[in-house]
Amino acid sequence: MEIIMDTSTAILKRESIRAYLKKPVPRDALERIVESGRWAPNAGAFHVSVVRNAKLLKKINDRACEVMVHSGNAFLQQRASLPGYQPLYGAPVLILLSGPADAPFGSFNTALAAENMLLEATGLGLGSCFLISPTLALNGEGNRELAEEAGIPDSYILHCALIVGYAAAENRFGLGERTRKGSVVFID
């Protein structure tokens, strides 16, 4: 798969895609995406699981949705109640980023790797979205069997995930137009 844009363009074009075509992502594209995450700045171990198995994707999706409905969190409950809502948005690929449960920088390591992967996916012309909802389905003792099935090593916790695929025309679960965030100060 050929890179179709430079990094600056990928940063500006990257968006959270929440609707996917039922079209498989080429293995070489997934390998490039994962490899880009392995080159992210880090301060310790992390693990990547690439899930393409449709039955496992459905299990993770359904478990995340169930937890969202019963979470007591107004935002999660509102999202889960939208007609047709699916936490994995029908994506054909889920990439899970986990780290040792006792690692102090695990969430940083995995988030940095995820951002590299999101930009690589964009550069390859693929849609992607950063997700936290799979943590609801895969963390905690009650979810250990499903986490094991998803390739998360024992004594590791899931910090974040991303989905990858070909974007569908309608992104009906989008959260609005992308805008710049944060404040900046230069101190000379």
PDB file of C-alpha atoms in Angstrom:
ATOM      1  CA  MET A   1       0.000   0.000   0.000  1.00  0.00           C
ATOM      2  CA  GLU A   2       1.383   3.375  -0.974  1.00  0.00           C
ATOM      3  CA  ILE A   3       1.623   6.397   1.339  1.00  0.00           C
ATOM      4  CA  ILE A   4      -0.603   9.089  -0.122  1.00  0.00           C
ATOM      5  CA  MET A   5       0.290  12.111   2.013  1.00  0.00           C
ATOM      6  CA  ASP A   6       3.045  13.656   4.094  1.00  0.00           C
ATOM      7  CA  THR A   7       2.936  13.808   7.900  1.00  0.00           C
ATOM      8  CA  SER A   8       1.709  17.416   8.181  1.00  0.00           C
ATOM      9  CA  THR A   9      -1.152  16.691   5.809  1.00  0.00           C
ATOM     10  CA  ALA A  10      -2.006  13.482   7.698  1.00  0.00           C
ATOM     11  CA  ILE A  11      -2.164  15.434  10.978  1.00  0.00           C
ATOM     12  CA  LEU A  12      -4.599  17.928   9.476  1.00  0.00           C
ATOM     13  CA  LYS A  13      -6.669  15.291   7.618  1.00  0.00           C
ATOM     14  CA  ARG A  14      -6.909  12.756  10.457  1.00  0.00           C
ATOM     15  CA  GLU A  15     -10.413  12.499  11.833  1.00  0.00           C
ATOM     16  CA  SER A  16     -12.357  10.104  14.008  1.00  0.00           C
ATOM     17  CA  ILE A  17     -14.212   7.859  11.597  1.00  0.00           C
ATOM     18  CA  ARG A  18     -17.264   6.204  13.123  1.00  0.00           C
ATOM     19  CA  ALA A  19     -18.642   4.282  10.112  1.00  0.00           C
ATOM     20  CA  TYR A  20     -16.809   1.695   7.995  1.00  0.00           C
ATOM     21  CA  LEU A  21     -17.258  -0.248   4.802  1.00  0.00           C
ATOM     22  CA  LYS A  22     -17.314  -4.030   5.029  1.00  0.00           C
ATOM     23  CA  LYS A  23     -14.029  -4.242   3.177  1.00  0.00           C
ATOM     24  CA  PRO A  24     -10.933  -5.962   4.580  1.00  0.00           C
ATOM     25  CA  VAL A  25      -7.785  -3.951   5.231  1.00  0.00           C
ATOM     26  CA  PRO A  26      -4.728  -5.374   3.437  1.00  0.00           C
ATOM     27  CA  ARG A  27      -2.280  -7.177   5.728  1.00  0.00           C
ATOM     28  CA  ASP A  28       0.663  -5.043   4.527  1.00  0.00           C
ATOM     29  CA  ALA A  29      -1.218  -1.871   5.518  1.00  0.00           C
ATOM     30  CA  LEU A  30      -1.887  -3.261   8.999  1.00  0.00           C
ATOM     31  CA  GLU A  31       1.755  -4.237   9.377  1.00  0.00           C
ATOM     32  CA  ARG A  32       2.823  -0.685   8.489  1.00  0.00           C
ATOM     33  CA  ILE A  33       0.300   0.798  10.912  1.00  0.00           C
ATOM     34  CA  VAL A  34       1.435  -1.440  13.776  1.00  0.00           C
ATOM     35  CA  GLU A  35       5.108  -0.889  13.003  1.00  0.00           C
ATOM     36  CA  SER A  36       4.627   2.887  13.141  1.00  0.00           C
ATOM     37  CA  GLY A  37       3.276   2.474  16.674  1.00  0.00           C
ATOM     38  CA  ARG A  38       6.331   0.495  17.701  1.00  0.00           C
ATOM     39  CA  TRP A  39       8.526   3.500  16.814  1.00  0.00           C
ATOM     40  CA  ALA A  40       6.655   5.908  19.111  1.00  0.00           C
ATOM     41  CA  PRO A  41       8.482   7.519  22.024  1.00  0.00           C
ATOM     42  CA  ASN A  42       8.087   5.289  25.064  1.00  0.00           C
ATOM     43  CA  ALA A  43       9.249   4.604  28.580  1.00  0.00           C
ATOM     44  CA  GLY A  44       8.569   0.911  28.884  1.00  0.00           C
ATOM     45  CA  ALA A  45       6.870  -2.188  27.597  1.00  0.00           C
ATOM     46  CA  PHE A  46       3.550  -2.317  25.798  1.00  0.00           C
ATOM     47  CA  HIS A  47       1.721  -4.925  23.759  1.00  0.00           C
ATOM     48  CA  VAL A  48      -0.300  -4.672  20.533  1.00  0.00           C
ATOM     49  CA  SER A  49      -3.109  -7.075  19.606  1.00  0.00           C
ATOM     50  CA  VAL A  50      -4.614  -6.781  16.125  1.00  0.00           C
ATOM     51  CA  VAL A  51      -8.118  -8.241  16.089  1.00  0.00           C
ATOM     52  CA  ARG A  52      -9.684  -9.081  12.727  1.00  0.00           C
ATOM     53  CA  ASN A  53     -11.812 -12.058  13.795  1.00  0.00           C
ATOM     54  CA  ALA A  54     -15.458 -11.028  13.245  1.00  0.00           C
ATOM     55  CA  LYS A  55     -16.818 -13.168  16.106  1.00  0.00           C
ATOM     56  CA  LEU A  56     -14.331 -11.723  18.576  1.00  0.00           C
ATOM     57  CA  LEU A  57     -14.982  -8.176  17.341  1.00  0.00           C
ATOM     58  CA  LYS A  58     -18.697  -8.727  17.988  1.00  0.00           C
ATOM     59  CA  LYS A  59     -18.043 -10.094  21.499  1.00  0.00           C
ATOM     60  CA  ILE A  60     -15.902  -7.075  22.401  1.00  0.00           C
ATOM     61  CA  ASN A  61     -18.396  -4.658  20.821  1.00  0.00           C
ATOM     62  CA  ASP A  62     -21.385  -6.203  22.603  1.00  0.00           C
ATOM     63  CA  ARG A  63     -19.628  -6.353  25.981  1.00  0.00           C
ATOM     64  CA  ALA A  64     -18.508  -2.691  25.702  1.00  0.00           C
ATOM     65  CA  CYS A  65     -22.055  -1.629  24.801  1.00  0.00           C
ATOM     66  CA  GLU A  66     -23.513  -3.590  27.728  1.00  0.00           C
ATOM     67  CA  VAL A  67     -21.105  -1.929  30.168  1.00  0.00           C
ATOM     68  CA  MET A  68     -21.837   1.514  28.684  1.00  0.00           C
ATOM     69  CA  VAL A  69     -25.593   1.031  29.191  1.00  0.00           C
ATOM     70  CA  HIS A  70     -25.104   0.109  32.873  1.00  0.00           C
ATOM     71  CA  SER A  71     -22.167   2.457  33.596  1.00  0.00           C
ATOM     72  CA  GLY A  72     -24.036   5.263  35.368  1.00  0.00           C
ATOM     73  CA  ASN A  73     -22.073   7.675  33.155  1.00  0.00           C
ATOM     74  CA  ALA A  74     -24.505   9.993  31.328  1.00  0.00           C
ATOM     75  CA  PHE A  75     -22.319  10.374  28.211  1.00  0.00           C
ATOM     76  CA  LEU A  76     -21.703   6.628  27.836  1.00  0.00           C
ATOM     77  CA  GLN A  77     -25.372   5.827  28.416  1.00  0.00           C
ATOM     78  CA  GLN A  78     -26.476   8.457  25.889  1.00  0.00           C
ATOM     79  CA  ARG A  79     -24.119   7.099  23.208  1.00  0.00           C
ATOM     80  CA  ALA A  80     -25.179   3.498  23.843  1.00  0.00           C
ATOM     81  CA  SER A  81     -28.854   4.461  23.533  1.00  0.00           C
ATOM     82  CA  LEU A  82     -28.496   5.929  20.011  1.00  0.00           C
ATOM     83  CA  PRO A  83     -30.373   3.792  17.459  1.00  0.00           C
ATOM     84  CA  GLY A  84     -27.909   1.502  15.687  1.00  0.00           C
ATOM     85  CA  TYR A  85     -24.974   2.534  17.886  1.00  0.00           C
ATOM     86  CA  GLN A  86     -22.068   0.089  18.083  1.00  0.00           C
ATOM     87  CA  PRO A  87     -18.925   0.971  20.108  1.00  0.00           C
ATOM     88  CA  LEU A  88     -16.640  -0.448  17.370  1.00  0.00           C
ATOM     89  CA  TYR A  89     -18.650   1.260  14.601  1.00  0.00           C
ATOM     90  CA  GLY A  90     -18.519  -1.772  12.321  1.00  0.00           C
ATOM     91  CA  ALA A  91     -14.764  -1.472  11.751  1.00  0.00           C
ATOM     92  CA  PRO A  92     -13.077  -4.592  10.380  1.00  0.00           C
ATOM     93  CA  VAL A  93      -9.946  -4.130  12.540  1.00  0.00           C
ATOM     94  CA  LEU A  94      -9.506  -3.359  16.233  1.00  0.00           C
ATOM     95  CA  ILE A  95      -6.000  -2.645  17.512  1.00  0.00           C
ATOM     96  CA  LEU A  96      -5.631  -3.023  21.277  1.00  0.00           C
ATOM     97  CA  LEU A  97      -2.746  -1.393  23.165  1.00  0.00           C
ATOM     98  CA  SER A  98      -2.014  -2.799  26.594  1.00  0.00           C
ATOM     99  CA  GLY A  99       0.785  -2.551  29.116  1.00  0.00           C
ATOM    100  CA  PRO A 100       1.904  -4.112  32.381  1.00  0.00           C
ATOM    101  CA  ALA A 101      -0.624  -3.294  35.103  1.00  0.00           C
ATOM    102  CA  ASP A 102       2.156  -1.981  37.362  1.00  0.00           C
ATOM    103  CA  ALA A 103       3.913   0.164  34.722  1.00  0.00           C
ATOM    104  CA  PRO A 104       3.769   3.846  35.725  1.00  0.00           C
ATOM    105  CA  PHE A 105       3.839   5.134  32.130  1.00  0.00           C
ATOM    106  CA  GLY A 106       1.712   2.505  30.398  1.00  0.00           C
ATOM    107  CA  SER A 107      -1.053   4.891  29.390  1.00  0.00           C
ATOM    108  CA  PHE A 108       1.482   7.317  27.898  1.00  0.00           C
ATOM    109  CA  ASN A 109       3.346   4.597  26.011  1.00  0.00           C
ATOM    110  CA  THR A 110       0.184   3.236  24.452  1.00  0.00           C
ATOM    111  CA  ALA A 111      -1.356   6.631  23.643  1.00  0.00           C
ATOM    112  CA  LEU A 112       1.808   7.713  21.828  1.00  0.00           C
ATOM    113  CA  ALA A 113       1.880   4.454  19.880  1.00  0.00           C
ATOM    114  CA  ALA A 114      -1.816   4.859  19.039  1.00  0.00           C
ATOM    115  CA  GLU A 115      -1.268   8.372  17.674  1.00  0.00           C
ATOM    116  CA  ASN A 116       1.511   7.148  15.392  1.00  0.00           C
ATOM    117  CA  MET A 117      -0.833   4.410  14.165  1.00  0.00           C
ATOM    118  CA  LEU A 118      -3.700   6.842  13.573  1.00  0.00           C
ATOM    119  CA  LEU A 119      -1.448   9.070  11.487  1.00  0.00           C
ATOM    120  CA  GLU A 120      -0.055   6.130   9.521  1.00  0.00           C
ATOM    121  CA  ALA A 121      -3.598   4.910   8.786  1.00  0.00           C
ATOM    122  CA  THR A 122      -4.550   8.384   7.576  1.00  0.00           C
ATOM    123  CA  GLY A 123      -1.419   8.564   5.435  1.00  0.00           C
ATOM    124  CA  LEU A 124      -2.429   5.278   3.832  1.00  0.00           C
ATOM    125  CA  GLY A 125      -5.889   6.599   3.001  1.00  0.00           C
ATOM    126  CA  LEU A 126      -7.664   4.572   5.698  1.00  0.00           C
ATOM    127  CA  GLY A 127     -10.149   5.715   8.303  1.00  0.00           C
ATOM    128  CA  SER A 128      -9.444   5.276  11.995  1.00  0.00           C
ATOM    129  CA  CYS A 129     -10.701   6.271  15.419  1.00  0.00           C
ATOM    130  CA  PHE A 130      -9.089   6.323  18.883  1.00  0.00           C
ATOM    131  CA  LEU A 131     -11.221   4.400  21.394  1.00  0.00           C
ATOM    132  CA  ILE A 132     -11.434   3.924  25.120  1.00  0.00           C
ATOM    133  CA  SER A 133     -14.669   1.872  25.095  1.00  0.00           C
ATOM    134  CA  PRO A 134     -12.883  -1.490  24.619  1.00  0.00           C
ATOM    135  CA  THR A 135     -11.291  -0.978  28.050  1.00  0.00           C
ATOM    136  CA  LEU A 136     -14.800  -1.401  29.471  1.00  0.00           C
ATOM    137  CA  ALA A 137     -15.037  -4.843  27.862  1.00  0.00           C
ATOM    138  CA  LEU A 138     -11.516  -6.096  28.488  1.00  0.00           C
ATOM    139  CA  ASN A 139     -10.264  -4.781  31.835  1.00  0.00           C
ATOM    140  CA  GLY A 140     -11.131  -6.147  35.248  1.00  0.00           C
ATOM    141  CA  GLU A 141     -11.344  -9.668  36.627  1.00  0.00           C
ATOM    142  CA  GLY A 142     -14.795 -10.307  35.164  1.00  0.00           C
ATOM    143  CA  ASN A 143     -13.405  -9.665  31.687  1.00  0.00           C
ATOM    144  CA  ARG A 144     -10.164 -11.673  31.905  1.00  0.00           C
ATOM    145  CA  GLU A 145     -11.340 -14.523  29.687  1.00  0.00           C
ATOM    146  CA  LEU A 146     -12.338 -12.129  26.881  1.00  0.00           C
ATOM    147  CA  ALA A 147      -9.077 -10.174  27.323  1.00  0.00           C
ATOM    148  CA  GLU A 148      -7.124 -13.404  27.004  1.00  0.00           C
ATOM    149  CA  GLU A 149      -9.047 -14.274  23.842  1.00  0.00           C
ATOM    150  CA  ALA A 150      -8.097 -10.826  22.507  1.00  0.00           C
ATOM    151  CA  GLY A 151      -4.393 -11.542  23.055  1.00  0.00           C
ATOM    152  CA  ILE A 152      -3.843  -9.293  26.077  1.00  0.00           C
ATOM    153  CA  PRO A 153      -1.083 -10.864  28.197  1.00  0.00           C
ATOM    154  CA  ASP A 154      -1.731 -11.863  31.787  1.00  0.00           C
ATOM    155  CA  SER A 155      -0.893  -9.020  34.223  1.00  0.00           C
ATOM    156  CA  TYR A 156      -1.409  -6.442  31.447  1.00  0.00           C
ATOM    157  CA  ILE A 157      -4.272  -3.950  31.225  1.00  0.00           C
ATOM    158  CA  LEU A 158      -5.781  -2.377  28.148  1.00  0.00           C
ATOM    159  CA  HIS A 159      -5.077   1.362  28.034  1.00  0.00           C
ATOM    160  CA  CYS A 160      -6.558   2.314  24.673  1.00  0.00           C
ATOM    161  CA  ALA A 161      -7.499   1.038  21.255  1.00  0.00           C
ATOM    162  CA  LEU A 162      -8.087   2.150  17.715  1.00  0.00           C
ATOM    163  CA  ILE A 163     -10.212   0.912  14.895  1.00  0.00           C
ATOM    164  CA  VAL A 164      -9.110   0.920  11.265  1.00  0.00           C
ATOM    165  CA  GLY A 165     -10.870   0.411   7.963  1.00  0.00           C
ATOM    166  CA  TYR A 166     -12.197   2.065   4.861  1.00  0.00           C
ATOM    167  CA  ALA A 167     -14.447   4.983   5.811  1.00  0.00           C
ATOM    168  CA  ALA A 168     -18.113   4.778   4.851  1.00  0.00           C
ATOM    169  CA  ALA A 169     -19.677   7.856   3.260  1.00  0.00           C
ATOM    170  CA  GLU A 170     -21.931   8.578   6.228  1.00  0.00           C
ATOM    171  CA  ASN A 171     -20.248   9.177   9.591  1.00  0.00           C
ATOM    172  CA  ARG A 172     -23.550   9.380  11.488  1.00  0.00           C
ATOM    173  CA  PHE A 173     -22.097   8.837  14.956  1.00  0.00           C
ATOM    174  CA  GLY A 174     -19.539  11.648  14.579  1.00  0.00           C
ATOM    175  CA  LEU A 175     -19.288  14.129  17.412  1.00  0.00           C
ATOM    176  CA  GLY A 176     -19.096  17.249  15.282  1.00  0.00           C
ATOM    177  CA  GLU A 177     -16.515  19.103  13.279  1.00  0.00           C
ATOM    178  CA  ARG A 178     -12.913  18.703  14.334  1.00  0.00           C
ATOM    179  CA  THR A 179     -11.385  21.803  15.924  1.00  0.00           C
ATOM    180  CA  ARG A 180      -8.055  22.752  17.436  1.00  0.00           C
ATOM    181  CA  LYS A 181      -7.855  22.292  21.183  1.00  0.00           C
ATOM    182  CA  GLY A 182      -5.607  23.506  23.959  1.00  0.00           C
ATOM    183  CA  SER A 183      -3.940  26.784  24.716  1.00  0.00           C
ATOM    184  CA  VAL A 184      -0.401  27.838  23.845  1.00  0.00           C
ATOM    185  CA  VAL A 185       2.096  30.207  25.403  1.00  0.00           C
ATOM    186  CA  PHE A 186       5.627  30.892  24.168  1.00  0.00           C
ATOM    187  CA  ILE A 187       8.105  31.919  26.855  1.00  0.00           C
ATOM    188  CA  ASP A 188      11.282  33.456  25.475  1.00  0.00           C
TER     189      ASP A 188
END
